[in-house]
Short mmCIF file of N, CA, C and O in Angstrom, two decimals:
data_model
loop_
_atom_site.label_atom_id
_atom_site.label_comp_id
_atom_site.label_asym_id
_atom_site.label_seq_id
_atom_site.Cartn_x
_atom_site.Cartn_y
_atom_site.Cartn_z
N MET A 1 13.80 6.55 12.89
CA MET A 1 12.62 6.38 13.73
C MET A 1 11.46 5.85 12.88
O MET A 1 11.35 6.14 11.69
N ILE A 2 10.59 5.12 13.52
CA ILE A 2 9.44 4.54 12.81
C ILE A 2 8.58 5.64 12.18
O ILE A 2 8.09 5.48 11.06
N CYS A 3 8.42 6.75 12.87
CA CYS A 3 7.58 7.83 12.32
C CYS A 3 8.14 8.31 10.98
O CYS A 3 7.37 8.56 10.05
N ASP A 4 9.45 8.41 10.86
CA ASP A 4 10.06 8.85 9.60
C ASP A 4 9.86 7.80 8.51
O ASP A 4 9.58 8.14 7.36
N ARG A 5 9.98 6.54 8.87
CA ARG A 5 9.79 5.47 7.88
C ARG A 5 8.33 5.39 7.43
O ARG A 5 8.05 5.08 6.28
N LEU A 6 7.40 5.68 8.34
CA LEU A 6 5.98 5.70 7.94
C LEU A 6 5.72 6.81 6.93
O LEU A 6 4.96 6.62 5.98
N LYS A 7 6.34 7.96 7.11
CA LYS A 7 6.20 9.05 6.13
C LYS A 7 6.71 8.60 4.77
O LYS A 7 6.06 8.85 3.74
N ILE A 8 7.85 7.93 4.76
CA ILE A 8 8.44 7.42 3.51
C ILE A 8 7.50 6.40 2.88
O ILE A 8 7.25 6.44 1.67
N LEU A 9 6.98 5.50 3.70
CA LEU A 9 6.10 4.44 3.20
C LEU A 9 4.84 5.03 2.56
O LEU A 9 4.45 4.64 1.46
N ILE A 10 4.21 5.97 3.23
CA ILE A 10 2.98 6.58 2.71
C ILE A 10 3.27 7.30 1.39
O ILE A 10 2.50 7.18 0.43
N LYS A 11 4.39 7.99 1.33
CA LYS A 11 4.77 8.66 0.08
C LYS A 11 5.02 7.62 -1.02
O LYS A 11 4.57 7.79 -2.16
N GLU A 12 5.71 6.54 -0.69
CA GLU A 12 6.00 5.48 -1.66
C GLU A 12 4.73 4.82 -2.18
O GLU A 12 4.62 4.48 -3.36
N LEU A 13 3.74 4.66 -1.31
CA LEU A 13 2.47 4.06 -1.70
C LEU A 13 1.61 5.00 -2.53
O LEU A 13 0.70 4.57 -3.22
N GLY A 14 1.90 6.29 -2.43
CA GLY A 14 1.14 7.27 -3.20
C GLY A 14 -0.27 7.48 -2.69
O GLY A 14 -1.18 7.74 -3.48
N ILE A 15 -0.46 7.34 -1.38
CA ILE A 15 -1.78 7.53 -0.79
C ILE A 15 -1.69 8.56 0.33
O ILE A 15 -0.60 8.91 0.77
N SER A 16 -2.83 9.04 0.77
CA SER A 16 -2.86 10.02 1.86
C SER A 16 -2.75 9.30 3.20
O SER A 16 -2.96 8.08 3.29
N GLN A 17 -2.45 10.05 4.24
CA GLN A 17 -2.42 9.49 5.59
C GLN A 17 -3.78 8.91 5.95
O GLN A 17 -3.87 7.85 6.55
N ARG A 18 -4.83 9.60 5.55
CA ARG A 18 -6.19 9.15 5.85
C ARG A 18 -6.46 7.80 5.17
O ARG A 18 -7.00 6.89 5.78
N GLN A 19 -6.08 7.68 3.89
CA GLN A 19 -6.27 6.42 3.17
C GLN A 19 -5.46 5.30 3.82
O GLN A 19 -5.94 4.18 3.96
N PHE A 20 -4.24 5.63 4.21
CA PHE A 20 -3.38 4.66 4.88
C PHE A 20 -4.04 4.16 6.16
O PHE A 20 -4.11 2.96 6.41
N ALA A 21 -4.53 5.10 6.95
CA ALA A 21 -5.19 4.76 8.21
C ALA A 21 -6.43 3.89 7.97
O ALA A 21 -6.65 2.90 8.68
N MET A 22 -7.21 4.24 6.96
CA MET A 22 -8.42 3.48 6.66
C MET A 22 -8.11 2.04 6.29
O MET A 22 -8.81 1.12 6.68
N LYS A 23 -7.03 1.84 5.53
CA LYS A 23 -6.67 0.49 5.07
C LYS A 23 -6.29 -0.43 6.23
O LYS A 23 -6.41 -1.64 6.12
N ILE A 24 -5.83 0.15 7.33
CA ILE A 24 -5.48 -0.68 8.49
C ILE A 24 -6.46 -0.47 9.65
O ILE A 24 -6.18 -0.82 10.78
N ASN A 25 -7.61 0.13 9.34
CA ASN A 25 -8.66 0.37 10.34
C ASN A 25 -8.15 1.11 11.58
O ASN A 25 -8.37 0.68 12.71
N LEU A 26 -7.47 2.20 11.31
CA LEU A 26 -6.88 2.99 12.39
C LEU A 26 -7.43 4.41 12.30
O LEU A 26 -7.64 4.94 11.20
N ASP A 27 -7.69 5.03 13.43
CA ASP A 27 -8.15 6.41 13.46
C ASP A 27 -7.08 7.31 12.84
O ASP A 27 -5.90 7.21 13.20
N ALA A 28 -7.48 8.18 11.92
CA ALA A 28 -6.53 9.05 11.22
C ALA A 28 -5.80 9.97 12.20
O ALA A 28 -4.62 10.26 12.01
N GLY A 29 -6.47 10.43 13.23
CA GLY A 29 -5.83 11.28 14.23
C GLY A 29 -4.75 10.54 15.00
O GLY A 29 -3.69 11.10 15.30
N TYR A 30 -5.02 9.28 15.32
CA TYR A 30 -4.04 8.46 16.02
C TYR A 30 -2.83 8.22 15.13
O TYR A 30 -1.68 8.33 15.58
N LEU A 31 -3.07 7.93 13.84
CA LEU A 31 -1.96 7.76 12.90
C LEU A 31 -1.14 9.04 12.82
O LEU A 31 0.08 9.00 12.79
N SER A 32 -1.81 10.17 12.78
CA SER A 32 -1.11 11.45 12.73
C SER A 32 -0.17 11.63 13.92
O SER A 32 0.96 12.08 13.78
N ARG A 33 -0.64 11.25 15.11
CA ARG A 33 0.21 11.34 16.32
C ARG A 33 1.41 10.39 16.22
O ARG A 33 2.50 10.73 16.67
N ILE A 34 1.21 9.23 15.61
CA ILE A 34 2.33 8.29 15.42
C ILE A 34 3.34 8.90 14.46
O ILE A 34 4.56 8.90 14.73
N ILE A 35 2.86 9.45 13.37
CA ILE A 35 3.75 10.04 12.36
C ILE A 35 4.49 11.26 12.90
O ILE A 35 5.63 11.52 12.52
N GLN A 36 3.86 11.98 13.80
CA GLN A 36 4.51 13.14 14.42
C GLN A 36 5.52 12.71 15.50
O GLN A 36 6.23 13.55 16.03
N GLY A 37 5.55 11.43 15.82
CA GLY A 37 6.47 10.94 16.84
C GLY A 37 5.98 11.13 18.26
O GLY A 37 6.72 10.95 19.21
N LYS A 38 4.70 11.47 18.41
CA LYS A 38 4.13 11.69 19.74
C LYS A 38 3.74 10.39 20.42
O LYS A 38 3.64 10.33 21.64
N VAL A 39 3.47 9.36 19.60
CA VAL A 39 3.02 8.06 20.12
C VAL A 39 3.82 6.96 19.42
O VAL A 39 4.03 7.04 18.20
N ASN A 40 4.28 5.98 20.18
CA ASN A 40 4.92 4.83 19.57
C ASN A 40 3.84 3.82 19.20
O ASN A 40 3.01 3.47 20.04
N PRO A 41 3.86 3.34 17.95
CA PRO A 41 2.81 2.40 17.55
C PRO A 41 2.99 1.05 18.24
O PRO A 41 4.11 0.56 18.38
N PRO A 42 1.90 0.46 18.71
CA PRO A 42 2.00 -0.87 19.32
C PRO A 42 2.34 -1.92 18.26
O PRO A 42 2.16 -1.69 17.05
N ASP A 43 2.83 -3.05 18.71
CA ASP A 43 3.23 -4.12 17.80
C ASP A 43 2.11 -4.55 16.87
O ASP A 43 2.35 -4.88 15.70
N ARG A 44 0.87 -4.55 17.34
CA ARG A 44 -0.25 -4.99 16.48
C ARG A 44 -0.43 -4.05 15.30
O ARG A 44 -0.77 -4.50 14.20
N ILE A 45 -0.16 -2.76 15.47
CA ILE A 45 -0.26 -1.80 14.36
C ILE A 45 0.87 -2.06 13.37
O ILE A 45 0.65 -2.07 12.15
N LEU A 46 2.06 -2.31 13.87
CA LEU A 46 3.19 -2.60 12.98
C LEU A 46 2.93 -3.87 12.18
O LEU A 46 3.21 -3.93 10.98
N LEU A 47 2.35 -4.86 12.83
CA LEU A 47 2.03 -6.12 12.15
C LEU A 47 1.00 -5.89 11.05
O LEU A 47 1.11 -6.44 9.95
N LEU A 48 0.00 -5.08 11.33
CA LEU A 48 -1.00 -4.74 10.31
C LEU A 48 -0.35 -4.05 9.11
O LEU A 48 -0.64 -4.38 7.97
N ILE A 49 0.51 -3.09 9.38
CA ILE A 49 1.20 -2.37 8.31
C ILE A 49 2.02 -3.34 7.46
O ILE A 49 1.98 -3.30 6.23
N GLU A 50 2.74 -4.24 8.13
CA GLU A 50 3.57 -5.22 7.42
C GLU A 50 2.71 -6.11 6.52
O GLU A 50 3.06 -6.35 5.36
N ASN A 51 1.59 -6.58 7.04
CA ASN A 51 0.75 -7.52 6.29
C ASN A 51 -0.07 -6.85 5.19
O ASN A 51 -0.17 -7.37 4.09
N VAL A 52 -0.67 -5.71 5.49
CA VAL A 52 -1.54 -5.05 4.52
C VAL A 52 -0.74 -4.47 3.36
O VAL A 52 -1.14 -4.58 2.20
N PHE A 53 0.41 -3.89 3.65
CA PHE A 53 1.19 -3.22 2.62
C PHE A 53 2.43 -4.00 2.17
O PHE A 53 3.22 -3.50 1.38
N HIS A 54 2.59 -5.22 2.67
CA HIS A 54 3.73 -6.09 2.31
C HIS A 54 5.06 -5.39 2.60
O HIS A 54 5.97 -5.38 1.76
N VAL A 55 5.14 -4.82 3.79
CA VAL A 55 6.33 -4.07 4.19
C VAL A 55 7.30 -5.01 4.91
O VAL A 55 6.91 -5.84 5.73
N ASN A 56 8.56 -4.85 4.58
CA ASN A 56 9.63 -5.60 5.22
C ASN A 56 9.71 -5.19 6.70
O ASN A 56 9.93 -4.02 7.00
N LYS A 57 9.53 -6.14 7.59
CA LYS A 57 9.54 -5.87 9.04
C LYS A 57 10.84 -5.21 9.48
O LYS A 57 10.83 -4.27 10.27
N GLU A 58 11.97 -5.69 8.97
CA GLU A 58 13.27 -5.13 9.35
C GLU A 58 13.38 -3.66 8.95
O GLU A 58 13.91 -2.85 9.70
N TRP A 59 12.87 -3.35 7.77
CA TRP A 59 12.93 -1.95 7.34
C TRP A 59 12.04 -1.09 8.22
O TRP A 59 12.44 -0.01 8.65
N LEU A 60 10.82 -1.55 8.48
CA LEU A 60 9.88 -0.76 9.26
C LEU A 60 10.40 -0.51 10.67
O LEU A 60 10.34 0.60 11.18
N GLU A 61 10.95 -1.54 11.29
CA GLU A 61 11.38 -1.42 12.68
C GLU A 61 12.78 -0.84 12.84
O GLU A 61 13.05 -0.12 13.80
N ASN A 62 13.69 -1.14 11.88
CA ASN A 62 15.09 -0.75 12.07
C ASN A 62 15.67 0.09 10.94
O ASN A 62 16.79 0.56 11.04
N GLY A 63 14.94 0.18 9.82
CA GLY A 63 15.44 0.93 8.68
C GLY A 63 16.43 0.16 7.83
O GLY A 63 17.11 0.76 6.99
N THR A 64 16.52 -1.15 8.00
CA THR A 64 17.46 -1.95 7.21
C THR A 64 16.73 -2.76 6.16
O THR A 64 15.62 -3.23 6.37
N GLY A 65 17.38 -2.90 5.01
CA GLY A 65 16.79 -3.69 3.93
C GLY A 65 15.88 -2.85 3.05
O GLY A 65 15.83 -1.63 3.13
N GLU A 66 15.16 -3.55 2.19
CA GLU A 66 14.23 -2.92 1.27
C GLU A 66 12.91 -2.58 1.98
O GLU A 66 12.56 -3.22 2.96
N ILE A 67 12.18 -1.62 1.45
CA ILE A 67 10.91 -1.22 2.05
C ILE A 67 9.91 -2.37 1.98
O ILE A 67 9.27 -2.70 2.97
N PHE A 68 9.78 -2.95 0.82
CA PHE A 68 8.79 -4.00 0.62
C PHE A 68 9.49 -5.35 0.55
O PHE A 68 10.56 -5.47 -0.03
N TYR A 69 8.85 -6.36 1.14
CA TYR A 69 9.43 -7.68 0.99
C TYR A 69 9.07 -8.22 -0.38
O TYR A 69 8.08 -7.82 -0.99
N ASN A 70 9.92 -9.08 -0.85
CA ASN A 70 9.74 -9.63 -2.20
C ASN A 70 8.55 -10.56 -2.21
O ASN A 70 8.57 -11.61 -1.61
N CYS A 71 7.50 -10.15 -2.88
CA CYS A 71 6.32 -11.00 -3.00
C CYS A 71 6.05 -11.24 -4.47
O CYS A 71 6.65 -10.63 -5.33
N SER A 72 5.13 -12.09 -4.76
CA SER A 72 4.89 -12.51 -6.13
C SER A 72 4.23 -11.43 -6.98
O SER A 72 4.14 -11.59 -8.18
N ILE A 73 3.76 -10.36 -6.40
CA ILE A 73 3.09 -9.32 -7.17
C ILE A 73 3.76 -7.98 -6.89
O ILE A 73 4.07 -7.64 -5.75
N SER A 74 4.01 -7.22 -7.94
CA SER A 74 4.65 -5.93 -7.78
C SER A 74 3.69 -4.92 -7.16
O SER A 74 2.46 -5.11 -7.20
N LEU A 75 4.24 -3.87 -6.62
CA LEU A 75 3.41 -2.82 -6.01
C LEU A 75 2.48 -2.21 -7.06
O LEU A 75 1.31 -1.97 -6.78
N ALA A 76 2.99 -1.98 -8.26
CA ALA A 76 2.17 -1.38 -9.32
C ALA A 76 0.97 -2.28 -9.64
O ALA A 76 -0.16 -1.81 -9.75
N LYS A 77 1.22 -3.59 -9.76
CA LYS A 77 0.12 -4.52 -10.05
C LYS A 77 -0.86 -4.56 -8.89
O LYS A 77 -2.07 -4.61 -9.10
N LYS A 78 -0.35 -4.52 -7.68
CA LYS A 78 -1.21 -4.53 -6.50
C LYS A 78 -2.13 -3.31 -6.49
O LYS A 78 -3.33 -3.41 -6.21
N GLN A 79 -1.57 -2.15 -6.84
CA GLN A 79 -2.36 -0.92 -6.85
C GLN A 79 -3.44 -0.99 -7.93
O GLN A 79 -4.56 -0.53 -7.71
N VAL A 80 -3.12 -1.57 -9.08
CA VAL A 80 -4.12 -1.71 -10.14
C VAL A 80 -5.25 -2.62 -9.67
O VAL A 80 -6.43 -2.31 -9.85
N LEU A 81 -4.89 -3.74 -9.05
CA LEU A 81 -5.91 -4.67 -8.57
C LEU A 81 -6.79 -4.03 -7.50
O LEU A 81 -8.01 -4.24 -7.49
N GLU A 82 -6.19 -3.24 -6.62
CA GLU A 82 -6.98 -2.55 -5.60
C GLU A 82 -7.92 -1.54 -6.23
O GLU A 82 -9.05 -1.38 -5.79
N SER A 83 -7.46 -0.88 -7.29
CA SER A 83 -8.32 0.09 -7.99
C SER A 83 -9.50 -0.61 -8.63
O SER A 83 -10.62 -0.10 -8.61
N ILE A 84 -9.26 -1.78 -9.21
CA ILE A 84 -10.33 -2.53 -9.85
C ILE A 84 -11.42 -2.90 -8.85
O ILE A 84 -12.60 -2.92 -9.18
N ASP A 85 -11.02 -3.17 -7.61
CA ASP A 85 -11.99 -3.51 -6.57
C ASP A 85 -13.05 -2.44 -6.37
O ASP A 85 -14.17 -2.73 -5.95
N SER A 86 -12.71 -1.19 -6.67
CA SER A 86 -13.66 -0.10 -6.44
C SER A 86 -14.59 0.16 -7.63
O SER A 86 -15.47 1.01 -7.56
N LEU A 87 -14.42 -0.59 -8.73
CA LEU A 87 -15.21 -0.37 -9.93
C LEU A 87 -16.51 -1.17 -9.91
O LEU A 87 -16.59 -2.22 -9.28
N ASN A 88 -17.48 -0.68 -10.65
CA ASN A 88 -18.72 -1.46 -10.81
C ASN A 88 -18.51 -2.48 -11.92
O ASN A 88 -17.48 -2.47 -12.61
N ASP A 89 -19.49 -3.36 -12.14
CA ASP A 89 -19.34 -4.45 -13.11
C ASP A 89 -19.09 -3.94 -14.53
O ASP A 89 -18.27 -4.51 -15.27
N GLU A 90 -19.77 -2.89 -14.92
CA GLU A 90 -19.59 -2.34 -16.27
C GLU A 90 -18.16 -1.82 -16.46
O GLU A 90 -17.53 -2.04 -17.50
N GLN A 91 -17.64 -1.13 -15.44
CA GLN A 91 -16.28 -0.62 -15.51
C GLN A 91 -15.26 -1.75 -15.54
O GLN A 91 -14.27 -1.70 -16.27
N VAL A 92 -15.50 -2.81 -14.76
CA VAL A 92 -14.60 -3.96 -14.74
C VAL A 92 -14.58 -4.60 -16.13
O VAL A 92 -13.52 -4.98 -16.64
N HIS A 93 -15.74 -4.71 -16.76
CA HIS A 93 -15.81 -5.27 -18.11
C HIS A 93 -14.99 -4.42 -19.09
O HIS A 93 -14.27 -4.96 -19.93
N ALA A 94 -15.07 -3.11 -18.97
CA ALA A 94 -14.31 -2.22 -19.85
C ALA A 94 -12.81 -2.40 -19.64
O ALA A 94 -12.04 -2.49 -20.60
N VAL A 95 -12.39 -2.48 -18.39
CA VAL A 95 -10.98 -2.70 -18.08
C VAL A 95 -10.53 -4.05 -18.62
O VAL A 95 -9.45 -4.18 -19.22
N SER A 96 -11.35 -5.06 -18.44
CA SER A 96 -11.04 -6.40 -18.93
C SER A 96 -10.87 -6.39 -20.44
O SER A 96 -9.93 -7.01 -20.98
N SER A 97 -11.75 -5.71 -21.15
CA SER A 97 -11.65 -5.61 -22.61
C SER A 97 -10.36 -4.90 -23.03
O SER A 97 -9.69 -5.31 -23.98
N PHE A 98 -10.01 -3.86 -22.30
CA PHE A 98 -8.78 -3.12 -22.60
C PHE A 98 -7.56 -4.00 -22.38
O PHE A 98 -6.63 -4.02 -23.20
N ILE A 99 -7.54 -4.74 -21.29
CA ILE A 99 -6.42 -5.64 -21.01
C ILE A 99 -6.32 -6.72 -22.08
O ILE A 99 -5.22 -7.04 -22.55
N LYS A 100 -7.45 -7.24 -22.50
CA LYS A 100 -7.46 -8.24 -23.56
C LYS A 100 -6.87 -7.64 -24.84
O LYS A 100 -6.05 -8.26 -25.52
N TYR A 101 -7.26 -6.42 -25.16
CA TYR A 101 -6.72 -5.73 -26.33
C TYR A 101 -5.21 -5.59 -26.21
O TYR A 101 -4.46 -5.87 -27.15
N LEU A 102 -4.72 -5.15 -25.06
CA LEU A 102 -3.28 -4.95 -24.86
C LEU A 102 -2.50 -6.25 -25.02
O LEU A 102 -1.41 -6.27 -25.59
N THR A 103 -3.04 -7.34 -24.50
CA THR A 103 -2.31 -8.61 -24.55
C THR A 103 -2.36 -9.23 -25.95
O THR A 103 -1.48 -10.02 -26.29
N GLU A 104 -3.36 -8.89 -26.75
CA GLU A 104 -3.47 -9.45 -28.10
C GLU A 104 -2.87 -8.56 -29.18
O GLU A 104 -2.58 -9.02 -30.27
N TYR A 105 -2.64 -7.28 -28.86
CA TYR A 105 -2.11 -6.32 -29.83
C TYR A 105 -0.66 -6.66 -30.16
O TYR A 105 0.18 -6.77 -29.28
N LYS A 106 -0.38 -6.81 -31.45
CA LYS A 106 0.97 -7.09 -31.92
C LYS A 106 1.36 -6.01 -32.93
O LYS A 106 0.89 -6.03 -34.07
N PRO A 107 2.20 -5.05 -32.52
CA PRO A 107 2.57 -3.99 -33.46
C PRO A 107 3.38 -4.56 -34.62
O PRO A 107 4.08 -5.55 -34.47
N ASP A 108 3.29 -3.90 -35.77
CA ASP A 108 4.01 -4.38 -36.97
C ASP A 108 5.50 -4.26 -36.81
O ASP A 108 6.11 -3.58 -36.20
#
């Protein structure tokens, strides 16, 4: 059922139901009813989930295939980039300096 796959997806993303709902501009209470199996999500909600989280449509609707469709950026990299979006300029500069250090560091 879609409600079970949504639980798996949210766990895989490592976010709360509330955060998941916010990312797709959905009321958290409505998402809760979907996850409980009380409400079937309309197609527009499924489309949002597929696009925002790069979820394989076949997996979401039928449970077949991989959870995420193969895209050019890994989930881990996507999560890092999303985290950077929440930083101020000084924090972004610090992260940038750290990344520069990591890419230039050559252990003996």
